[in-house]
Amino acid sequence: MQKLILFPEGELLLAFIGKEEDINYLKLNGKECFYLEVIMKTEKKTGFNRLILIGNGFDLLHGLKTRYSDFVKDYLTYSINSFFINSYYSDELIEISYTDSYKPTPLPSYNLENIFDFFEDFKPRVNNLVKVNFKIKSTFFSLIYKSLNLGWVDIEKIYYSRLIDLYKIIGNDRKQNENVLSMVKRLNADLNVIRELLREYLKKEQEKYIIQNVTKRANLRIAFQNPEEDDFPQNGNWKGKEISKVLFLNFNYTEPNFTDNMLAVNGFDWDVINIHGTLVDEMVFGYGDELDEHYKMIEKLGEDEWLKGFKSFGYLQNHKYNNLLGFIEDTEFQVYVVGHSCGLSDKTLLNQIFEHKNCKNIKVFYHSFEEGGRKGEDTFNDTIYNIARIMDDKVKMRSIISKKTQSLGLKTLHDLAPSK
């Protein structure tokens, strides 16, 4: 049994928790002491924590072009304009060159809006003197380019789809398997190239935070507000509870200035974890659904190369993931989803959060579409569909997701913010 042992040290009375035999040791050293049996009680916490998931929609809210499609268009724009300047362009992914001796007068610089016009302007004609050869050297980037032409790009999802396709090729032929492994190595190499190109592109977007082009930033004071009474209809004992800690879990590589005046809230214990890294350190880039049945089969192949594009192994390179685990293990918590689509590329991590015994509520802050084919719609349903794909426990899912009427649109957070 543990004892509270008290003994004199000069004019002080010192104490420590120890075993009864520790008393005999102290007496041998000439110190008179006595002990009290104590019952250790853990006081039940009356507060709760709030976890804020910050996704790409948060950057888009502030006018930053951080979609994968924006990045790919910018990359192609740079490549085409470099071609016009130098009459040739080549890197690890693509090559652009003239196929005839005749060269046209350089056209005005292409931009993100008319990037596909380039290929229309220079496609072969019956009696033309000019042809431009656009060669995609990477199968992975070819899939990305085709997706871009369809209007939507998810690089991480395309990576995993390609990996599964390569897995399906594997047979009993040893030579064939070696060829497939070489293609996996090339896929991973191309992923690394794209990650570094993305890093350089996002650095330019990050500057918009620094040079104050963003005149208004979303008002996240709401993160420090106590819950509404109807946030937890399935758990009435939440009534009257107050926030203890707030954690911003930033999935973006850009770093919003969370310490500006709008977040200078006194009296709260709050922190930020950039779970995917930042633009100046290691970026966790790849796929994150190790719960998928295909992943289990890939893992059994016993070849390390197949696993290099999965996010879980990136999380193990630093302490950030453990810090997140410490937060969700601490006490009951509520999740705010701010601009995160909750897609499958982060499934394993999000599943661990949403299905944790301490997760009592998920509130989605959705983006409203104001233009294009989805005018009048918003991302609320898209997000909760994705949450449904992430959570295996459907009963819990239905009970912890706040109704749409209890949430806010992202634009509201922006409009409520004061001008800088």
Short mmCIF file of C-alpha atoms in Angstrom, two decimals:
data_model
loop_
_atom_site.label_atom_id
_atom_site.label_comp_id
_atom_site.label_asym_id
_atom_site.label_seq_id
_atom_site.Cartn_x
_atom_site.Cartn_y
_atom_site.Cartn_z
CA MET A 1 0.00 0.00 0.00
CA GLN A 2 1.22 3.50 -0.79
CA LYS A 3 1.85 5.77 2.23
CA LEU A 4 2.21 9.51 2.63
CA ILE A 5 5.56 9.70 4.47
CA LEU A 6 6.44 12.88 6.38
CA PHE A 7 9.91 13.68 7.79
CA PRO A 8 11.75 16.81 9.01
CA GLU A 9 14.43 18.48 6.91
CA GLY A 10 15.77 21.52 8.76
CA GLU A 11 12.80 23.76 9.45
CA LEU A 12 10.75 22.09 6.71
CA LEU A 13 8.48 19.11 6.89
CA LEU A 14 8.92 17.17 3.65
CA ALA A 15 6.59 14.55 2.26
CA PHE A 16 6.54 11.96 -0.47
CA ILE A 17 4.41 9.01 -1.52
CA GLY A 18 6.18 5.72 -0.87
CA LYS A 19 6.01 2.22 0.55
CA GLU A 20 6.15 1.28 4.23
CA GLU A 21 9.67 -0.13 3.92
CA ASP A 22 10.86 3.33 2.87
CA ILE A 23 10.36 4.39 6.52
CA ASN A 24 12.99 1.90 7.71
CA TYR A 25 15.44 3.29 5.18
CA LEU A 26 14.93 6.84 6.44
CA LYS A 27 15.41 5.74 10.08
CA LEU A 28 18.69 4.11 9.14
CA ASN A 29 19.80 7.49 7.84
CA GLY A 30 18.99 9.15 11.18
CA LYS A 31 15.72 10.81 10.20
CA GLU A 32 12.67 10.40 12.40
CA CYS A 33 9.53 10.12 10.32
CA PHE A 34 5.93 9.02 10.43
CA TYR A 35 3.34 8.18 7.83
CA LEU A 36 -0.30 8.57 7.06
CA GLU A 37 -2.39 6.27 4.94
CA VAL A 38 -4.06 8.25 2.23
CA ILE A 39 -6.78 7.55 -0.29
CA MET A 40 -5.93 9.06 -3.68
CA LYS A 41 -9.03 10.55 -5.29
CA THR A 42 -9.26 11.79 -8.87
CA GLU A 43 -11.58 14.71 -9.15
CA LYS A 44 -13.91 14.32 -12.11
CA LYS A 45 -13.46 17.07 -14.67
CA THR A 46 -16.46 19.30 -15.26
CA GLY A 47 -15.19 20.92 -18.47
CA PHE A 48 -14.63 19.60 -21.97
CA ASN A 49 -12.22 20.18 -24.84
CA ARG A 50 -12.87 21.39 -28.37
CA LEU A 51 -10.98 20.13 -31.42
CA ILE A 52 -11.07 22.41 -34.51
CA LEU A 53 -10.30 20.66 -37.81
CA ILE A 54 -8.93 23.26 -40.26
CA GLY A 55 -9.08 22.14 -43.90
CA ASN A 56 -8.50 23.55 -47.35
CA GLY A 57 -11.86 25.32 -47.34
CA PHE A 58 -10.41 27.64 -44.70
CA ASP A 59 -7.72 28.81 -47.13
CA LEU A 60 -10.27 29.15 -49.94
CA LEU A 61 -12.42 31.29 -47.66
CA HIS A 62 -9.56 33.78 -47.54
CA GLY A 63 -9.06 33.88 -51.30
CA LEU A 64 -6.04 31.59 -51.44
CA LYS A 65 -5.98 29.35 -54.52
CA THR A 66 -4.93 26.17 -52.76
CA ARG A 67 -6.98 23.56 -54.62
CA TYR A 68 -4.99 20.85 -56.33
CA SER A 69 -6.53 22.02 -59.61
CA ASP A 70 -5.15 25.53 -59.01
CA PHE A 71 -1.72 24.08 -58.42
CA VAL A 72 -1.73 21.88 -61.55
CA LYS A 73 -2.96 24.72 -63.76
CA ASP A 74 -0.25 27.00 -62.39
CA TYR A 75 2.39 24.33 -63.08
CA LEU A 76 1.18 23.90 -66.67
CA THR A 77 1.02 27.66 -67.15
CA TYR A 78 4.64 28.01 -66.07
CA SER A 79 5.70 25.12 -68.32
CA ILE A 80 3.96 26.52 -71.40
CA ASN A 81 5.27 30.05 -70.92
CA SER A 82 8.79 28.66 -70.40
CA PHE A 83 8.37 26.76 -73.67
CA PHE A 84 7.51 29.95 -75.55
CA ILE A 85 10.56 31.69 -74.13
CA ASN A 86 13.05 28.87 -74.73
CA SER A 87 11.34 26.95 -77.57
CA TYR A 88 11.57 23.86 -75.38
CA TYR A 89 10.52 22.71 -71.92
CA SER A 90 11.21 19.50 -70.06
CA ASP A 91 11.15 18.20 -66.48
CA GLU A 92 10.49 14.88 -64.75
CA LEU A 93 6.78 14.95 -65.65
CA ILE A 94 6.30 16.55 -69.09
CA GLU A 95 8.10 17.69 -72.25
CA ILE A 96 6.96 20.38 -74.70
CA SER A 97 8.77 20.82 -78.03
CA TYR A 98 8.25 21.90 -81.63
CA THR A 99 8.02 19.06 -84.14
CA ASP A 100 8.68 21.17 -87.27
CA SER A 101 11.41 23.63 -88.15
CA TYR A 102 8.94 26.49 -88.39
CA LYS A 103 8.34 28.31 -85.12
CA PRO A 104 5.45 30.72 -84.56
CA THR A 105 5.71 34.11 -82.97
CA PRO A 106 5.39 33.64 -79.22
CA LEU A 107 1.83 34.16 -78.08
CA PRO A 108 0.84 36.17 -75.01
CA SER A 109 1.42 34.39 -71.75
CA TYR A 110 -1.16 31.75 -70.91
CA ASN A 111 -2.93 31.89 -67.60
CA LEU A 112 -5.00 29.62 -65.41
CA GLU A 113 -8.23 30.48 -67.22
CA ASN A 114 -7.21 29.47 -70.75
CA ILE A 115 -4.65 26.78 -70.08
CA PHE A 116 -6.42 24.26 -72.32
CA ASP A 117 -6.59 26.77 -75.18
CA PHE A 118 -2.89 26.13 -75.70
CA PHE A 119 -3.54 22.59 -76.81
CA GLU A 120 -6.38 23.70 -79.07
CA ASP A 121 -4.23 26.40 -80.70
CA PHE A 122 -1.43 23.99 -81.52
CA LYS A 123 -3.14 20.71 -82.26
CA PRO A 124 -2.28 19.26 -85.72
CA ARG A 125 -4.10 20.77 -88.71
CA VAL A 126 -4.43 19.50 -92.27
CA ASN A 127 -2.09 22.03 -93.88
CA ASN A 128 -0.38 23.48 -90.86
CA LEU A 129 3.29 24.30 -90.64
CA VAL A 130 3.36 24.25 -86.90
CA LYS A 131 2.99 21.37 -84.53
CA VAL A 132 3.74 21.24 -80.86
CA ASN A 133 4.53 17.97 -79.20
CA PHE A 134 3.17 17.77 -75.66
CA LYS A 135 4.51 14.63 -74.06
CA ILE A 136 3.52 13.46 -70.59
CA LYS A 137 6.40 11.33 -69.30
CA SER A 138 4.67 10.23 -66.11
CA THR A 139 1.69 7.84 -66.02
CA PHE A 140 0.72 9.32 -62.65
CA PHE A 141 0.71 12.88 -63.99
CA SER A 142 -1.23 11.72 -67.06
CA LEU A 143 -4.03 10.60 -64.72
CA ILE A 144 -3.86 13.94 -62.90
CA TYR A 145 -4.05 15.84 -66.20
CA LYS A 146 -7.10 13.86 -67.33
CA SER A 147 -8.81 14.64 -64.03
CA LEU A 148 -7.98 18.33 -64.44
CA ASN A 149 -9.63 18.32 -67.86
CA LEU A 150 -12.77 16.95 -66.20
CA GLY A 151 -12.73 19.84 -63.74
CA TRP A 152 -11.70 18.15 -60.49
CA VAL A 153 -8.35 16.90 -59.16
CA ASP A 154 -7.58 14.90 -56.01
CA ILE A 155 -3.91 14.00 -56.28
CA GLU A 156 -3.84 11.80 -53.18
CA LYS A 157 -6.88 9.81 -54.29
CA ILE A 158 -5.42 9.36 -57.80
CA TYR A 159 -2.19 8.11 -56.23
CA TYR A 160 -3.99 5.41 -54.28
CA SER A 161 -6.12 4.37 -57.27
CA ARG A 162 -2.96 3.95 -59.33
CA LEU A 163 -1.34 1.92 -56.53
CA ILE A 164 -4.35 -0.42 -56.43
CA ASP A 165 -4.25 -0.81 -60.24
CA LEU A 166 -0.60 -1.84 -60.00
CA TYR A 167 -1.42 -4.30 -57.23
CA LYS A 168 -4.04 -5.96 -59.44
CA ILE A 169 -1.39 -6.64 -62.10
CA ILE A 170 0.65 -8.82 -59.77
CA GLY A 171 0.59 -12.49 -60.63
CA ASN A 172 2.75 -15.56 -60.17
CA ASP A 173 5.33 -14.45 -62.74
CA ARG A 174 8.39 -13.26 -60.80
CA LYS A 175 9.64 -11.11 -63.67
CA GLN A 176 6.23 -9.46 -64.00
CA ASN A 177 6.22 -8.69 -60.29
CA GLU A 178 9.64 -7.05 -60.57
CA ASN A 179 8.31 -4.88 -63.39
CA VAL A 180 5.33 -3.85 -61.26
CA LEU A 181 7.63 -2.98 -58.36
CA SER A 182 9.67 -0.74 -60.67
CA MET A 183 6.44 1.05 -61.63
CA VAL A 184 5.60 1.54 -57.94
CA LYS A 185 9.05 3.08 -57.43
CA ARG A 186 8.40 5.45 -60.33
CA LEU A 187 4.96 6.31 -58.90
CA ASN A 188 6.52 7.21 -55.55
CA ALA A 189 9.25 9.24 -57.24
CA ASP A 190 6.63 11.20 -59.19
CA LEU A 191 4.66 11.77 -55.99
CA ASN A 192 7.79 13.28 -54.43
CA VAL A 193 8.32 15.53 -57.45
CA ILE A 194 4.72 16.75 -57.29
CA ARG A 195 5.00 17.32 -53.53
CA GLU A 196 7.98 19.64 -54.03
CA LEU A 197 6.28 21.48 -56.89
CA LEU A 198 3.24 21.89 -54.65
CA ARG A 199 5.46 23.22 -51.86
CA GLU A 200 6.83 25.98 -54.11
CA TYR A 201 3.36 26.88 -55.37
CA LEU A 202 1.87 27.10 -51.88
CA LYS A 203 4.74 29.30 -50.72
CA LYS A 204 3.45 31.93 -53.13
CA GLU A 205 -0.06 31.57 -51.73
CA GLN A 206 1.30 31.68 -48.18
CA GLU A 207 2.72 35.12 -48.94
CA LYS A 208 -0.83 36.42 -49.16
CA TYR A 209 -1.11 35.96 -45.41
CA ILE A 210 2.22 37.66 -44.82
CA ILE A 211 1.80 40.73 -47.04
CA GLN A 212 -1.75 41.30 -45.75
CA ASN A 213 -3.51 40.79 -49.08
CA VAL A 214 -6.09 39.02 -46.95
CA THR A 215 -7.88 41.98 -45.41
CA LYS A 216 -10.32 39.90 -43.36
CA ARG A 217 -9.66 36.62 -41.62
CA ALA A 218 -12.32 34.27 -40.35
CA ASN A 219 -13.48 35.05 -36.84
CA LEU A 220 -12.63 31.90 -34.91
CA ARG A 221 -13.62 33.30 -31.55
CA ILE A 222 -16.50 30.88 -31.89
CA ALA A 223 -13.98 28.18 -30.98
CA PHE A 224 -13.85 29.63 -27.46
CA GLN A 225 -17.59 29.91 -26.94
CA ASN A 226 -19.36 27.45 -24.68
CA PRO A 227 -21.70 24.96 -26.38
CA GLU A 228 -25.34 25.57 -27.09
CA GLU A 229 -27.79 23.53 -25.06
CA ASP A 230 -28.92 21.52 -28.11
CA ASP A 231 -25.38 20.59 -29.23
CA PHE A 232 -25.57 17.33 -27.28
CA PRO A 233 -29.20 16.20 -27.31
CA GLN A 234 -28.17 12.58 -26.72
CA ASN A 235 -26.21 13.44 -23.59
CA GLY A 236 -28.04 15.75 -21.23
CA ASN A 237 -25.23 15.95 -18.66
CA TRP A 238 -23.34 18.34 -20.94
CA LYS A 239 -25.61 21.17 -19.95
CA GLY A 240 -23.65 23.83 -18.11
CA LYS A 241 -20.21 22.51 -19.09
CA GLU A 242 -17.55 24.96 -20.18
CA ILE A 243 -14.54 24.71 -22.46
CA SER A 244 -11.23 23.69 -20.86
CA LYS A 245 -8.90 23.45 -23.86
CA VAL A 246 -9.05 24.26 -27.58
CA LEU A 247 -6.82 22.58 -30.18
CA PHE A 248 -6.61 23.75 -33.80
CA LEU A 249 -5.69 20.69 -35.89
CA ASN A 250 -4.48 22.26 -39.14
CA PHE A 251 -4.49 19.86 -42.11
CA ASN A 252 -3.21 22.55 -44.50
CA TYR A 253 0.44 23.09 -45.34
CA THR A 254 -0.11 26.84 -45.18
CA GLU A 255 -0.06 28.37 -41.71
CA PRO A 256 -2.76 30.93 -40.91
CA ASN A 257 -1.72 33.41 -38.25
CA PHE A 258 -3.69 31.90 -35.39
CA THR A 259 -2.07 34.29 -32.95
CA ASP A 260 -3.44 37.50 -34.47
CA ASN A 261 -5.79 39.79 -32.58
CA MET A 262 -8.92 37.86 -33.52
CA LEU A 263 -7.65 34.85 -31.61
CA ALA A 264 -6.02 36.69 -28.71
CA VAL A 265 -8.49 35.26 -26.24
CA ASN A 266 -7.39 35.35 -22.62
CA GLY A 267 -8.19 32.66 -20.12
CA PHE A 268 -8.12 29.67 -22.48
CA ASP A 269 -5.58 26.89 -22.90
CA TRP A 270 -5.24 26.54 -26.68
CA ASP A 271 -2.69 25.21 -29.14
CA VAL A 272 -2.11 24.48 -32.85
CA ILE A 273 -0.87 21.25 -34.44
CA ASN A 274 0.11 21.35 -38.13
CA ILE A 275 -0.52 17.62 -38.54
CA HIS A 276 0.66 17.47 -42.16
CA GLY A 277 3.74 19.58 -41.61
CA THR A 278 4.44 23.00 -43.07
CA LEU A 279 6.10 24.50 -46.13
CA VAL A 280 9.44 24.73 -44.32
CA ASP A 281 9.62 21.20 -42.91
CA GLU A 282 8.61 17.67 -43.86
CA MET A 283 5.24 17.58 -45.64
CA VAL A 284 3.07 14.54 -44.95
CA PHE A 285 1.72 13.96 -48.46
CA GLY A 286 0.02 10.82 -49.75
CA TYR A 287 -2.95 8.67 -48.80
CA GLY A 288 -4.35 7.91 -45.38
CA ASP A 289 -6.89 5.08 -45.57
CA GLU A 290 -5.16 2.06 -44.07
CA LEU A 291 -8.59 0.70 -43.14
CA ASP A 292 -9.30 -0.08 -46.80
CA GLU A 293 -9.29 -3.77 -47.72
CA HIS A 294 -6.78 -3.22 -50.53
CA TYR A 295 -4.27 -1.73 -48.09
CA LYS A 296 -4.29 -4.91 -46.02
CA MET A 297 -3.39 -6.95 -49.10
CA ILE A 298 -0.70 -4.45 -50.14
CA GLU A 299 0.84 -4.60 -46.68
CA LYS A 300 1.15 -8.39 -46.95
CA LEU A 301 3.37 -8.07 -50.04
CA GLY A 302 6.34 -7.48 -47.74
CA GLU A 303 7.87 -4.78 -49.99
CA ASP A 304 8.54 -1.44 -48.28
CA GLU A 305 8.15 0.51 -51.53
CA TRP A 306 4.40 -0.13 -51.56
CA LEU A 307 3.98 1.64 -48.20
CA LYS A 308 6.00 4.81 -48.80
CA GLY A 309 3.01 6.91 -49.91
CA PHE A 310 0.85 6.35 -46.82
CA LYS A 311 0.43 9.18 -44.33
CA SER A 312 0.60 7.07 -41.17
CA PHE A 313 4.33 6.57 -41.61
CA GLY A 314 4.78 10.32 -42.00
CA TYR A 315 2.96 10.88 -38.70
CA LEU A 316 5.53 8.70 -36.96
CA GLN A 317 8.41 11.02 -37.89
CA ASN A 318 7.63 13.57 -35.15
CA HIS A 319 5.65 14.17 -31.96
CA LYS A 320 2.61 15.88 -33.48
CA TYR A 321 0.48 12.75 -33.76
CA ASN A 322 1.22 11.78 -30.16
CA ASN A 323 0.26 15.28 -29.03
CA LEU A 324 -3.08 14.86 -30.79
CA LEU A 325 -3.63 11.50 -29.09
CA GLY A 326 -2.88 13.11 -25.73
CA PHE A 327 -5.54 15.74 -26.41
CA ILE A 328 -8.33 13.33 -27.34
CA GLU A 329 -7.44 11.01 -24.44
CA ASP A 330 -7.54 13.89 -21.94
CA THR A 331 -11.30 14.24 -21.55
CA GLU A 332 -14.55 14.47 -23.52
CA PHE A 333 -14.37 16.71 -26.56
CA GLN A 334 -16.43 18.33 -29.30
CA VAL A 335 -15.23 18.56 -32.93
CA TYR A 336 -15.68 21.60 -35.15
CA VAL A 337 -15.12 20.88 -38.86
CA VAL A 338 -14.01 24.14 -40.48
CA GLY A 339 -13.32 23.82 -44.20
CA HIS A 340 -12.32 20.15 -44.09
CA SER A 341 -14.10 17.80 -46.51
CA CYS A 342 -13.40 14.76 -44.29
CA GLY A 343 -12.33 12.84 -47.39
CA LEU A 344 -10.92 9.32 -47.44
CA SER A 345 -7.34 10.52 -47.87
CA ASP A 346 -7.42 11.24 -44.11
CA LYS A 347 -9.76 8.38 -43.17
CA THR A 348 -7.64 6.51 -40.62
CA LEU A 349 -6.81 9.62 -38.59
CA LEU A 350 -10.36 10.98 -38.70
CA ASN A 351 -11.82 7.59 -37.79
CA GLN A 352 -9.62 7.56 -34.71
CA ILE A 353 -10.97 10.99 -33.71
CA PHE A 354 -14.66 10.54 -34.53
CA GLU A 355 -15.03 7.05 -33.03
CA HIS A 356 -13.03 7.79 -29.89
CA LYS A 357 -15.04 7.26 -26.71
CA ASN A 358 -14.42 10.89 -25.72
CA CYS A 359 -15.84 12.34 -28.97
CA LYS A 360 -19.34 13.55 -28.07
CA ASN A 361 -20.27 15.89 -30.90
CA ILE A 362 -19.29 16.87 -34.48
CA LYS A 363 -20.41 20.24 -35.81
CA VAL A 364 -19.84 21.01 -39.51
CA PHE A 365 -19.19 24.56 -40.74
CA TYR A 366 -20.09 24.36 -44.41
CA HIS A 367 -19.21 26.26 -47.56
CA SER A 368 -21.98 27.76 -49.71
CA PHE A 369 -21.69 27.72 -53.51
CA GLU A 370 -22.57 31.08 -55.03
CA GLU A 371 -21.69 30.43 -58.66
CA GLY A 372 -21.46 27.67 -61.24
CA GLY A 373 -23.69 24.64 -61.60
CA ARG A 374 -24.21 24.25 -57.86
CA LYS A 375 -25.61 27.70 -57.21
CA GLY A 376 -27.68 27.76 -54.04
CA GLU A 377 -26.12 24.53 -52.72
CA ASP A 378 -23.51 24.00 -50.04
CA THR A 379 -21.03 21.40 -48.77
CA PHE A 380 -22.93 20.32 -45.64
CA ASN A 381 -24.29 17.09 -47.14
CA ASP A 382 -21.02 16.35 -48.95
CA THR A 383 -19.17 16.54 -45.64
CA ILE A 384 -21.56 14.39 -43.64
CA TYR A 385 -21.58 11.79 -46.45
CA ASN A 386 -17.80 11.62 -46.09
CA ILE A 387 -18.07 11.36 -42.30
CA ALA A 388 -20.45 8.43 -42.83
CA ARG A 389 -17.80 6.74 -45.00
CA ILE A 390 -15.25 7.26 -42.24
CA MET A 391 -17.27 6.05 -39.26
CA ASP A 392 -18.07 2.35 -38.88
CA ASP A 393 -20.35 2.95 -35.90
CA LYS A 394 -23.44 4.32 -37.68
CA VAL A 395 -25.47 4.58 -34.49
CA LYS A 396 -22.89 6.87 -32.94
CA MET A 397 -22.57 8.80 -36.20
CA ARG A 398 -26.27 9.68 -36.22
CA SER A 399 -26.22 10.69 -32.58
CA ILE A 400 -23.15 12.95 -32.51
CA ILE A 401 -23.43 15.00 -35.73
CA SER A 402 -25.13 18.34 -35.12
CA LYS A 403 -28.04 19.22 -37.35
CA LYS A 404 -27.45 21.76 -40.08
CA THR A 405 -29.65 24.28 -38.29
CA GLN A 406 -27.20 24.25 -35.36
CA SER A 407 -24.20 25.14 -37.50
CA LEU A 408 -22.95 28.12 -39.53
CA GLY A 409 -21.70 28.68 -43.05
CA LEU A 410 -18.00 29.42 -43.44
CA LYS A 411 -18.85 32.71 -45.10
CA THR A 412 -20.60 33.78 -41.90
CA LEU A 413 -17.35 33.30 -39.98
CA HIS A 414 -15.64 35.53 -42.52
CA ASP A 415 -18.33 38.23 -42.56
CA LEU A 416 -18.32 38.43 -38.76
CA ALA A 417 -14.59 39.11 -38.66
CA PRO A 418 -13.39 42.71 -38.26
CA SER A 419 -11.31 44.28 -41.04
CA LYS A 420 -7.59 44.27 -40.51
#
